[in-house]
PDB file of C-alpha atoms and ligand atoms in Angstrom:
ATOM      1  CA  MET D   1     -39.222  32.181 111.995  1.00 96.00           C
ATOM      2  CA  ARG D   2     -37.602  29.288 113.819  1.00 98.00           C
ATOM      3  CA  ILE D   3     -35.686  26.483 112.282  1.00 98.00           C
ATOM      4  CA  ALA D   4     -33.715  23.661 113.991  1.00 99.00           C
ATOM      5  CA  VAL D   5     -31.286  21.319 112.113  1.00 99.00           C
ATOM      6  CA  VAL D   6     -30.478  17.912 113.345  1.00 99.00           C
ATOM      7  CA  THR D   7     -27.020  17.281 111.856  1.00 99.00           C
ATOM      8  CA  LEU D   8     -23.696  15.613 112.593  1.00 98.00           C
ATOM      9  CA  PHE D   9     -21.962  18.749 111.079  1.00 98.00           C
ATOM     10  CA  PRO D  10     -23.396  21.709 112.798  1.00 98.00           C
ATOM     11  CA  GLU D  11     -20.442  23.822 111.942  1.00 98.00           C
ATOM     12  CA  MET D  12     -21.337  23.496 108.175  1.00 98.00           C
ATOM     13  CA  ILE D  13     -24.655  25.047 108.995  1.00 98.00           C
ATOM     14  CA  ARG D  14     -23.535  27.719 111.126  1.00 98.00           C
ATOM     15  CA  GLU D  15     -20.516  28.835 109.003  1.00 98.00           C
ATOM     16  CA  ALA D  16     -22.779  28.760 105.735  1.00 98.00           C
ATOM     17  CA  LEU D  17     -25.463  30.809 107.458  1.00 98.00           C
ATOM     18  CA  ALA D  18     -23.118  33.538 108.619  1.00 98.00           C
ATOM     19  CA  HIS D  19     -22.989  35.348 105.361  1.00 98.00           C
ATOM     20  CA  GLY D  20     -25.006  37.526 102.958  1.00 96.00           C
ATOM     21  CA  VAL D  21     -28.746  38.394 103.356  1.00 96.00           C
ATOM     22  CA  VAL D  22     -29.450  35.130 105.389  1.00 97.00           C
ATOM     23  CA  GLY D  23     -26.696  36.045 107.897  1.00 98.00           C
ATOM     24  CA  ARG D  24     -28.175  39.599 108.076  1.00 97.00           C
ATOM     25  CA  ALA D  25     -31.699  38.111 108.810  1.00 97.00           C
ATOM     26  CA  ILE D  26     -30.249  36.090 111.552  1.00 97.00           C
ATOM     27  CA  GLN D  27     -28.412  38.943 113.068  1.00 97.00           C
ATOM     28  CA  GLY D  28     -31.544  40.877 112.735  1.00 97.00           C
ATOM     29  CA  GLY D  29     -33.767  38.430 114.657  1.00 97.00           C
ATOM     30  CA  VAL D  30     -36.000  37.741 111.344  1.00 97.00           C
ATOM     31  CA  LEU D  31     -34.722  33.962 111.542  1.00 97.00           C
ATOM     32  CA  LYS D  32     -33.326  31.893 114.345  1.00 98.00           C
ATOM     33  CA  VAL D  33     -31.492  28.657 113.379  1.00 98.00           C
ATOM     34  CA  GLU D  34     -30.256  26.221 116.067  1.00 98.00           C
ATOM     35  CA  CYS D  35     -28.312  22.979 115.649  1.00 98.00           C
ATOM     36  CA  PHE D  36     -28.734  19.557 117.317  1.00 99.00           C
ATOM     37  CA  ASP D  37     -25.843  17.153 116.951  1.00 98.00           C
ATOM     38  CA  PRO D  38     -27.078  13.377 117.457  1.00 98.00           C
ATOM     39  CA  ARG D  39     -23.618  12.616 118.755  1.00 98.00           C
ATOM     40  CA  ALA D  40     -24.414  14.616 121.823  1.00 98.00           C
ATOM     41  CA  TYR D  41     -27.250  12.249 122.573  1.00 98.00           C
ATOM     42  CA  THR D  42     -25.154   9.106 122.408  1.00 97.00           C
ATOM     43  CA  SER D  43     -24.298   7.057 125.571  1.00 92.00           C
ATOM     44  CA  ASP D  44     -21.616   4.616 124.447  1.00 94.00           C
ATOM     45  CA  VAL D  45     -18.020   5.243 124.658  1.00 96.00           C
ATOM     46  CA  HIS D  46     -17.511   5.719 120.827  1.00 96.00           C
ATOM     47  CA  ARG D  47     -20.469   8.126 120.569  1.00 97.00           C
ATOM     48  CA  SER D  48     -21.615   6.033 117.667  1.00 97.00           C
ATOM     49  CA  VAL D  49     -24.452   7.248 115.521  1.00 98.00           C
ATOM     50  CA  ASP D  50     -24.355   4.814 112.535  1.00 98.00           C
ATOM     51  CA  ASP D  51     -24.151   0.888 112.064  1.00 98.00           C
ATOM     52  CA  ARG D  52     -23.946  -1.675 109.312  1.00 98.00           C
ATOM     53  CA  PRO D  53     -27.106  -2.147 107.166  1.00 97.00           C
ATOM     54  CA  PHE D  54     -29.207  -5.220 107.813  1.00 98.00           C
ATOM     55  CA  GLY D  55     -29.305  -7.493 104.638  1.00 98.00           C
ATOM     56  CA  GLY D  56     -25.739  -6.436 103.850  1.00 97.00           C
ATOM     57  CA  GLY D  57     -24.273  -4.012 101.200  1.00 96.00           C
ATOM     58  CA  PRO D  58     -22.045  -1.011 101.405  1.00 95.00           C
ATOM     59  CA  GLY D  59     -22.096   1.914 103.621  1.00 97.00           C
ATOM     60  CA  MET D  60     -23.440   2.645 107.057  1.00 98.00           C
ATOM     61  CA  VAL D  61     -26.972   3.601 108.245  1.00 98.00           C
ATOM     62  CA  LEU D  62     -27.853   6.308 110.831  1.00 98.00           C
ATOM     63  CA  LYS D  63     -29.217   4.695 113.901  1.00 98.00           C
ATOM     64  CA  VAL D  64     -32.671   5.467 115.471  1.00 98.00           C
ATOM     65  CA  GLU D  65     -31.823   6.195 118.956  1.00 98.00           C
ATOM     66  CA  PRO D  66     -29.506   9.307 118.736  1.00 98.00           C
ATOM     67  CA  LEU D  67     -31.562  10.747 115.839  1.00 98.00           C
ATOM     68  CA  ARG D  68     -34.670  10.315 117.820  1.00 98.00           C
ATOM     69  CA  ALA D  69     -33.126  11.945 121.033  1.00 98.00           C
ATOM     70  CA  ALA D  70     -31.723  14.913 118.996  1.00 98.00           C
ATOM     71  CA  LEU D  71     -34.972  15.377 116.958  1.00 98.00           C
ATOM     72  CA  ARG D  72     -37.020  15.390 120.363  1.00 98.00           C
ATOM     73  CA  ALA D  73     -34.588  17.812 121.854  1.00 98.00           C
ATOM     74  CA  ALA D  74     -35.121  20.117 118.920  1.00 98.00           C
ATOM     75  CA  MET D  75     -38.857  19.847 119.106  1.00 98.00           C
ATOM     76  CA  ASN D  76     -38.718  20.632 122.692  1.00 98.00           C
ATOM     77  CA  VAL D  77     -37.304  24.090 122.010  1.00 98.00           C
ATOM     78  CA  MET D  78     -39.570  24.677 118.907  1.00 98.00           C
ATOM     79  CA  PRO D  79     -42.992  26.349 119.141  1.00 98.00           C
ATOM     80  CA  GLY D  80     -45.882  23.991 119.340  1.00 97.00           C
ATOM     81  CA  GLY D  81     -47.008  22.760 115.960  1.00 97.00           C
ATOM     82  CA  SER D  82     -43.689  22.766 114.363  1.00 98.00           C
ATOM     83  CA  ARG D  83     -42.964  20.217 111.571  1.00 98.00           C
ATOM     84  CA  ARG D  84     -40.310  17.679 111.209  1.00 98.00           C
ATOM     85  CA  VAL D  85     -38.836  17.326 107.554  1.00 99.00           C
ATOM     86  CA  TYR D  86     -36.277  14.909 106.644  1.00 99.00           C
ATOM     87  CA  MET D  87     -33.937  16.099 103.731  1.00 99.00           C
ATOM     88  CA  GLY D  88     -33.927  13.076 101.331  1.00 98.00           C
ATOM     89  CA  ALA D  89     -33.639  12.413  97.598  1.00 98.00           C
ATOM     90  CA  ALA D  90     -36.733  10.269  97.694  1.00 98.00           C
ATOM     91  CA  GLY D  91     -38.765  13.134  99.089  1.00 98.00           C
ATOM     92  CA  ARG D  92     -41.217  15.431  97.387  1.00 98.00           C
ATOM     93  CA  GLN D  93     -39.468  18.005  95.210  1.00 98.00           C
ATOM     94  CA  PHE D  94     -38.832  21.291  97.242  1.00 98.00           C
ATOM     95  CA  ASP D  95     -40.036  24.315  95.214  1.00 97.00           C
ATOM     96  CA  GLN D  96     -41.184  27.803  95.816  1.00 96.00           C
ATOM     97  CA  GLY D  97     -44.724  26.553  96.721  1.00 95.00           C
ATOM     98  CA  VAL D  98     -43.514  24.255  99.198  1.00 98.00           C
ATOM     99  CA  ALA D  99     -41.324  27.061 100.677  1.00 98.00           C
ATOM    100  CA  ARG D 100     -44.416  29.425 100.854  1.00 96.00           C
ATOM    101  CA  ALA D 101     -46.434  26.659 102.606  1.00 97.00           C
ATOM    102  CA  ALA D 102     -43.725  26.220 105.136  1.00 98.00           C
ATOM    103  CA  LEU D 103     -43.833  29.920 106.090  1.00 97.00           C
ATOM    104  CA  GLU D 104     -47.157  29.288 107.665  1.00 97.00           C
ATOM    105  CA  TRP D 105     -45.844  26.692 110.171  1.00 98.00           C
ATOM    106  CA  PRO D 106     -44.753  27.843 113.609  1.00 96.00           C
ATOM    107  CA  GLY D 107     -41.253  26.286 113.170  1.00 98.00           C
ATOM    108  CA  LEU D 108     -39.360  23.635 111.164  1.00 98.00           C
ATOM    109  CA  VAL D 109     -37.104  21.090 112.221  1.00 99.00           C
ATOM    110  CA  LEU D 110     -34.813  19.618 109.465  1.00 99.00           C
ATOM    111  CA  LEU D 111     -33.096  16.441 109.660  1.00 99.00           C
ATOM    112  CA  ALA D 112     -30.032  16.073 107.684  1.00 99.00           C
ATOM    113  CA  GLY D 113     -28.998  12.417 106.782  1.00 98.00           C
ATOM    114  CA  ARG D 114     -25.602  11.063 106.168  1.00 98.00           C
ATOM    115  CA  TYR D 115     -24.099   7.923 104.737  1.00 98.00           C
ATOM    116  CA  GLU D 116     -26.575   5.442 103.165  1.00 97.00           C
ATOM    117  CA  GLY D 117     -29.267   7.337 104.888  1.00 98.00           C
ATOM    118  CA  VAL D 118     -31.453   6.908 108.087  1.00 98.00           C
ATOM    119  CA  ASP D 119     -33.052   3.904 109.492  1.00 98.00           C
ATOM    120  CA  GLN D 120     -36.677   3.859 108.140  1.00 98.00           C
ATOM    121  CA  ARG D 121     -38.210   3.241 111.431  1.00 98.00           C
ATOM    122  CA  LEU D 122     -37.154   6.776 112.633  1.00 98.00           C
ATOM    123  CA  LEU D 123     -38.401   8.265 109.514  1.00 98.00           C
ATOM    124  CA  ASP D 124     -41.824   6.520 109.840  1.00 98.00           C
ATOM    125  CA  ALA D 125     -42.376   7.392 113.523  1.00 98.00           C
ATOM    126  CA  GLU D 126     -40.818  10.807 113.876  1.00 98.00           C
ATOM    127  CA  ILE D 127     -40.842  12.627 110.538  1.00 98.00           C
ATOM    128  CA  ASP D 128     -43.942  14.539 109.024  1.00 98.00           C
ATOM    129  CA  SER D 129     -42.478  15.024 105.510  1.00 98.00           C
ATOM    130  CA  GLU D 130     -39.519  14.375 103.335  1.00 98.00           C
ATOM    131  CA  TRP D 131     -38.276  16.850 100.804  1.00 99.00           C
ATOM    132  CA  SER D 132     -35.703  16.473  97.956  1.00 98.00           C
ATOM    133  CA  ILE D 133     -33.704  19.404  96.299  1.00 98.00           C
ATOM    134  CA  GLY D 134     -33.526  17.619  92.981  1.00 98.00           C
ATOM    135  CA  ASP D 135     -33.066  14.355  91.086  1.00 98.00           C
ATOM    136  CA  TYR D 136     -29.371  13.794  92.174  1.00 98.00           C
ATOM    137  CA  VAL D 137     -27.620  12.632  95.349  1.00 98.00           C
ATOM    138  CA  VAL D 138     -25.474  14.767  97.471  1.00 98.00           C
ATOM    139  CA  SER D 139     -23.173  13.340 100.349  1.00 98.00           C
ATOM    140  CA  GLY D 140     -25.337  14.688 103.292  1.00 98.00           C
ATOM    141  CA  GLY D 141     -28.532  16.536 104.217  1.00 98.00           C
ATOM    142  CA  GLU D 142     -26.589  19.568 105.263  1.00 99.00           C
ATOM    143  CA  LEU D 143     -26.490  21.412 101.809  1.00 98.00           C
ATOM    144  CA  PRO D 144     -30.225  20.459 101.097  1.00 99.00           C
ATOM    145  CA  ALA D 145     -31.164  21.847 104.430  1.00 99.00           C
ATOM    146  CA  LEU D 146     -29.135  25.120 103.711  1.00 98.00           C
ATOM    147  CA  VAL D 147     -30.951  25.394 100.383  1.00 98.00           C
ATOM    148  CA  VAL D 148     -34.333  25.141 102.172  1.00 98.00           C
ATOM    149  CA  ILE D 149     -33.206  27.607 104.948  1.00 98.00           C
ATOM    150  CA  ASP D 150     -32.013  30.115 102.370  1.00 98.00           C
ATOM    151  CA  ALA D 151     -35.159  29.838 100.204  1.00 98.00           C
ATOM    152  CA  LEU D 152     -37.381  30.302 103.248  1.00 98.00           C
ATOM    153  CA  ALA D 153     -35.317  33.198 104.498  1.00 97.00           C
ATOM    154  CA  ARG D 154     -35.664  35.200 101.363  1.00 96.00           C
ATOM    155  CA  LEU D 155     -39.578  35.139 101.697  1.00 96.00           C
ATOM    156  CA  LEU D 156     -39.498  36.431 105.348  1.00 96.00           C
ATOM    157  CA  PRO D 157     -40.392  40.035 105.615  1.00 94.00           C
ATOM    158  CA  GLY D 158     -37.252  41.959 106.608  1.00 91.00           C
ATOM    159  CA  THR D 159     -34.770  39.745 104.946  1.00 92.00           C
ATOM    160  CA  LEU D 160     -34.361  41.348 101.703  1.00 90.00           C
ATOM    161  CA  GLY D 161     -33.486  45.035 101.412  1.00 80.00           C
ATOM    162  CA  CYS D 162     -35.992  45.817  98.815  1.00 65.00           C
ATOM    163  CA  ALA D 163     -39.537  44.676 100.052  1.00 51.00           C
ATOM    164  CA  GLU D 164     -40.402  43.955  96.360  1.00 48.00           C
ATOM    165  CA  SER D 165     -37.369  41.846  95.587  1.00 71.00           C
ATOM    166  CA  ALA D 166     -38.800  38.457  96.611  1.00 71.00           C
ATOM    167  CA  GLY D 167     -42.025  39.133  94.798  1.00 71.00           C
ATOM    168  CA  GLN D 168     -40.206  39.500  91.428  1.00 73.00           C
ATOM    169  CA  GLU D 169     -38.036  36.446  91.447  1.00 80.00           C
ATOM    170  CA  SER D 170     -38.258  33.420  89.305  1.00 81.00           C
ATOM    171  CA  PHE D 171     -41.103  31.327  90.498  1.00 83.00           C
ATOM    172  CA  SER D 172     -42.706  34.031  92.861  1.00 78.00           C
ATOM    173  CA  ASP D 173     -45.449  34.483  90.162  1.00 87.00           C
ATOM    174  CA  GLY D 174     -45.134  31.191  88.376  1.00 92.00           C
ATOM    175  CA  LEU D 175     -42.839  32.723  85.827  1.00 96.00           C
ATOM    176  CA  LEU D 176     -39.157  32.697  85.394  1.00 96.00           C
ATOM    177  CA  ASP D 177     -37.254  35.973  85.876  1.00 95.00           C
ATOM    178  CA  TRP D 178     -36.727  38.523  83.094  1.00 96.00           C
ATOM    179  CA  PRO D 179     -33.099  39.283  81.986  1.00 96.00           C
ATOM    180  CA  HIS D 180     -31.224  41.896  84.033  1.00 96.00           C
ATOM    181  CA  TYR D 181     -28.684  44.432  82.827  1.00 97.00           C
ATOM    182  CA  THR D 182     -26.394  47.070  84.420  1.00 97.00           C
ATOM    183  CA  ARG D 183     -23.698  49.607  83.344  1.00 96.00           C
ATOM    184  CA  PRO D 184     -22.208  50.072  80.815  1.00 98.00           C
ATOM    185  CA  ALA D 185     -25.112  50.522  78.562  1.00 97.00           C
ATOM    186  CA  GLU D 186     -23.057  49.242  75.749  1.00 98.00           C
ATOM    187  CA  LEU D 187     -20.252  46.612  75.960  1.00 98.00           C
ATOM    188  CA  GLY D 188     -18.122  45.386  73.070  1.00 98.00           C
ATOM    189  CA  GLY D 189     -20.789  46.504  70.647  1.00 98.00           C
ATOM    190  CA  VAL D 190     -23.678  44.846  72.494  1.00 98.00           C
ATOM    191  CA  ALA D 191     -26.127  47.366  73.891  1.00 98.00           C
ATOM    192  CA  VAL D 192     -28.814  46.726  76.441  1.00 98.00           C
ATOM    193  CA  PRO D 193     -32.363  46.930  75.199  1.00 98.00           C
ATOM    194  CA  THR D 194     -33.169  50.512  74.591  1.00 97.00           C
ATOM    195  CA  VAL D 195     -36.539  50.323  76.463  1.00 98.00           C
ATOM    196  CA  LEU D 196     -34.601  49.904  79.643  1.00 98.00           C
ATOM    197  CA  THR D 197     -32.680  53.276  79.255  1.00 97.00           C
ATOM    198  CA  GLY D 198     -35.721  55.322  78.043  1.00 97.00           C
ATOM    199  CA  GLY D 199     -37.063  56.042  81.482  1.00 97.00           C
ATOM    200  CA  ASP D 200     -40.694  54.976  80.545  1.00 98.00           C
ATOM    201  CA  HIS D 201     -41.789  52.837  83.405  1.00 98.00           C
ATOM    202  CA  ALA D 202     -44.829  51.518  81.902  1.00 98.00           C
ATOM    203  CA  ALA D 203     -42.836  50.344  78.892  1.00 98.00           C
ATOM    204  CA  ILE D 204     -40.225  48.785  81.065  1.00 98.00           C
ATOM    205  CA  SER D 205     -42.933  46.818  83.052  1.00 97.00           C
ATOM    206  CA  ARG D 206     -44.485  45.689  79.819  1.00 98.00           C
ATOM    207  CA  TRP D 207     -41.034  44.711  78.324  1.00 98.00           C
ATOM    208  CA  ARG D 208     -40.117  42.751  81.623  1.00 97.00           C
ATOM    209  CA  LEU D 209     -43.411  40.774  81.684  1.00 97.00           C
ATOM    210  CA  ARG D 210     -43.149  40.028  78.001  1.00 98.00           C
ATOM    211  CA  GLU D 211     -39.401  38.623  78.546  1.00 98.00           C
ATOM    212  CA  ALA D 212     -40.533  36.701  81.563  1.00 97.00           C
ATOM    213  CA  LEU D 213     -43.419  35.244  79.581  1.00 97.00           C
ATOM    214  CA  GLY D 214     -41.131  34.422  76.698  1.00 98.00           C
ATOM    215  CA  ARG D 215     -38.295  32.811  78.757  1.00 97.00           C
ATOM    216  CA  THR D 216     -40.837  30.645  80.528  1.00 97.00           C
ATOM    217  CA  TRP D 217     -42.366  29.592  77.244  1.00 98.00           C
ATOM    218  CA  LEU D 218     -38.803  28.703  75.928  1.00 97.00           C
ATOM    219  CA  ARG D 219     -37.245  27.099  78.923  1.00 98.00           C
ATOM    220  CA  ARG D 220     -40.229  25.865  81.199  1.00 97.00           C
ATOM    221  CA  PRO D 221     -43.356  25.539  79.207  1.00 97.00           C
ATOM    222  CA  ASP D 222     -44.828  23.423  81.908  1.00 96.00           C
ATOM    223  CA  LEU D 223     -45.071  26.406  84.056  1.00 95.00           C
ATOM    224  CA  LEU D 224     -47.210  28.202  81.365  1.00 96.00           C
ATOM    225  CA  GLU D 225     -49.448  25.169  80.833  1.00 96.00           C
ATOM    226  CA  ARG D 226     -50.451  25.440  84.574  1.00 91.00           C
ATOM    227  CA  ARG D 227     -50.914  29.299  84.228  1.00 95.00           C
ATOM    228  CA  ASP D 228     -54.342  31.084  83.894  1.00 95.00           C
ATOM    229  CA  MET D 229     -53.068  33.758  81.482  1.00 96.00           C
ATOM    230  CA  SER D 230     -54.608  37.221  81.347  1.00 97.00           C
ATOM    231  CA  GLU D 231     -55.331  38.737  77.950  1.00 98.00           C
ATOM    232  CA  LEU D 232     -52.449  41.090  78.223  1.00 98.00           C
ATOM    233  CA  GLU D 233     -50.142  38.093  78.836  1.00 97.00           C
ATOM    234  CA  ARG D 234     -51.394  36.368  75.765  1.00 98.00           C
ATOM    235  CA  VAL D 235     -50.841  39.418  73.830  1.00 98.00           C
ATOM    236  CA  LEU D 236     -47.291  39.934  75.117  1.00 98.00           C
ATOM    237  CA  LEU D 237     -46.402  36.267  74.751  1.00 98.00           C
ATOM    238  CA  GLU D 238     -47.408  36.315  70.957  1.00 97.00           C
ATOM    239  CA  GLU D 239     -45.219  39.457  70.658  1.00 97.00           C
ATOM    240  CA  PHE D 240     -42.393  37.620  72.062  1.00 98.00           C
ATOM    241  CA  LYS D 241     -42.910  34.647  69.670  1.00 97.00           C
ATOM    242  CA  ALA D 242     -43.035  36.865  66.811  1.00 96.00           C
ATOM    243  CA  THR D 243     -39.691  38.324  67.709  1.00 93.00           C
ATOM    244  CA  THR D 244     -38.200  34.723  67.858  1.00 90.00           C
ATOM    245  CA  GLY D 245     -39.749  33.712  64.596  1.00 78.00           C
ATOM    246  CA  LYS D 246     -41.350  30.707  66.400  1.00 73.00           C
ATOM    247  CA  ALA D 247     -44.923  32.122  66.538  1.00 67.00           C
TER     248      ALA D 247
HETATM  249  N1  SAM I 301     -28.935   6.128  99.797  1.00 62.81           N
HETATM  250  C1  SAM I 301     -29.470   7.304  99.583  1.00 62.81           C
HETATM  251  C2  SAM I 301     -30.292   7.242  98.382  1.00 62.81           C
HETATM  252  O1  SAM I 301     -29.993   6.627  97.413  1.00 62.81           O
HETATM  253  O2  SAM I 301     -31.273   8.221  98.224  1.00 62.81           O
HETATM  254  C3  SAM I 301     -28.483   8.491  99.476  1.00 62.81           C
HETATM  255  C4  SAM I 301     -27.857   8.869 100.882  1.00 62.81           C
HETATM  256  S1  SAM I 301     -26.951  10.405 100.637  1.00 62.81           S
HETATM  257  C5  SAM I 301     -25.441   9.915 100.323  1.00 62.81           C
HETATM  258  C6  SAM I 301     -26.790  10.796 102.267  1.00 62.81           C
HETATM  259  C7  SAM I 301     -27.928  11.974 102.790  1.00 62.81           C
HETATM  260  O3  SAM I 301     -27.840  12.990 101.892  1.00 62.81           O
HETATM  261  C8  SAM I 301     -29.313  11.545 102.767  1.00 62.81           C
HETATM  262  O4  SAM I 301     -29.719  10.744 103.852  1.00 62.81           O
HETATM  263  C9  SAM I 301     -30.110  12.780 102.559  1.00 62.81           C
HETATM  264  O5  SAM I 301     -30.248  13.307 103.807  1.00 62.81           O
HETATM  265  C10 SAM I 301     -29.195  13.765 101.773  1.00 62.81           C
HETATM  266  N2  SAM I 301     -29.369  13.921 100.450  1.00 62.81           N
HETATM  267  C11 SAM I 301     -28.739  13.295  99.452  1.00 62.81           C
HETATM  268  N3  SAM I 301     -29.410  13.706  98.245  1.00 62.81           N
HETATM  269  C12 SAM I 301     -30.333  14.582  98.582  1.00 62.81           C
HETATM  270  C13 SAM I 301     -31.327  15.279  97.777  1.00 62.81           C
HETATM  271  N4  SAM I 301     -31.407  15.138  96.434  1.00 62.81           N
HETATM  272  N5  SAM I 301     -32.213  16.131  98.535  1.00 62.81           N
HETATM  273  C14 SAM I 301     -32.315  16.189  99.882  1.00 62.81           C
HETATM  274  N6  SAM I 301     -31.478  15.380 100.549  1.00 62.81           N
HETATM  275  C15 SAM I 301     -30.505  14.658  99.882  1.00 62.81           C
END
């Protein structure tokens, strides 16, 4: 997959993407990420990319011209049909469903804002969608863009060592992940659930599904309301509820 990021801080993107599974995906050619700095597309001596807001008020607003030139330069190197997304707190909530849909696109150009944001005329004319990473405001679009890139990279075949890992994570199946344990089997008098050390793989799968359902019921009931549950899932959820005494 190819992703371009239009950002005033390309080093922030490059540095963060040099590590871990995403770094390996880039080295292995599974993912290509390029940065386009709007400052490189300015013509004035100060290389200015921002200006005071019309109507007054604090902060600065990113100007149309350098952003437009950087976005168009990015689109020129991306495959046809690539989409342009502005990372903005007022956008649609980015989630696993949005990530999966974006995998179908030939390429993705992410625009990272700064300061008070971006001149609305640029967003209206040059942007296809706006995505938010949550109901809070961070100082720039670089961290949100990195969140998007990381979430997409994990879904690309070849990024994760174990092919099944992404399919078993929270939200992949509309449920939260089950609890995980590792050695030692007993720590400070607290033992891991015995089913996990018994070697019965069918029982382990059943326990994991029950815990995933239970956790989702406790923490994110909205996810269960949208779920078309199988008969087995109903039985397992009732079992879980019985163990909590909240049935
Ligand atoms: N004035 C803007 C507002 O109230 O929504 C906040 C601007 S913020 C300080 C600077 C930049 O950070 C934005 O242009 C946007 O690119 C990015 N940003 C901030 N919060 C975000 C969020 N929750 N999701 C995505 N991007 C965000």
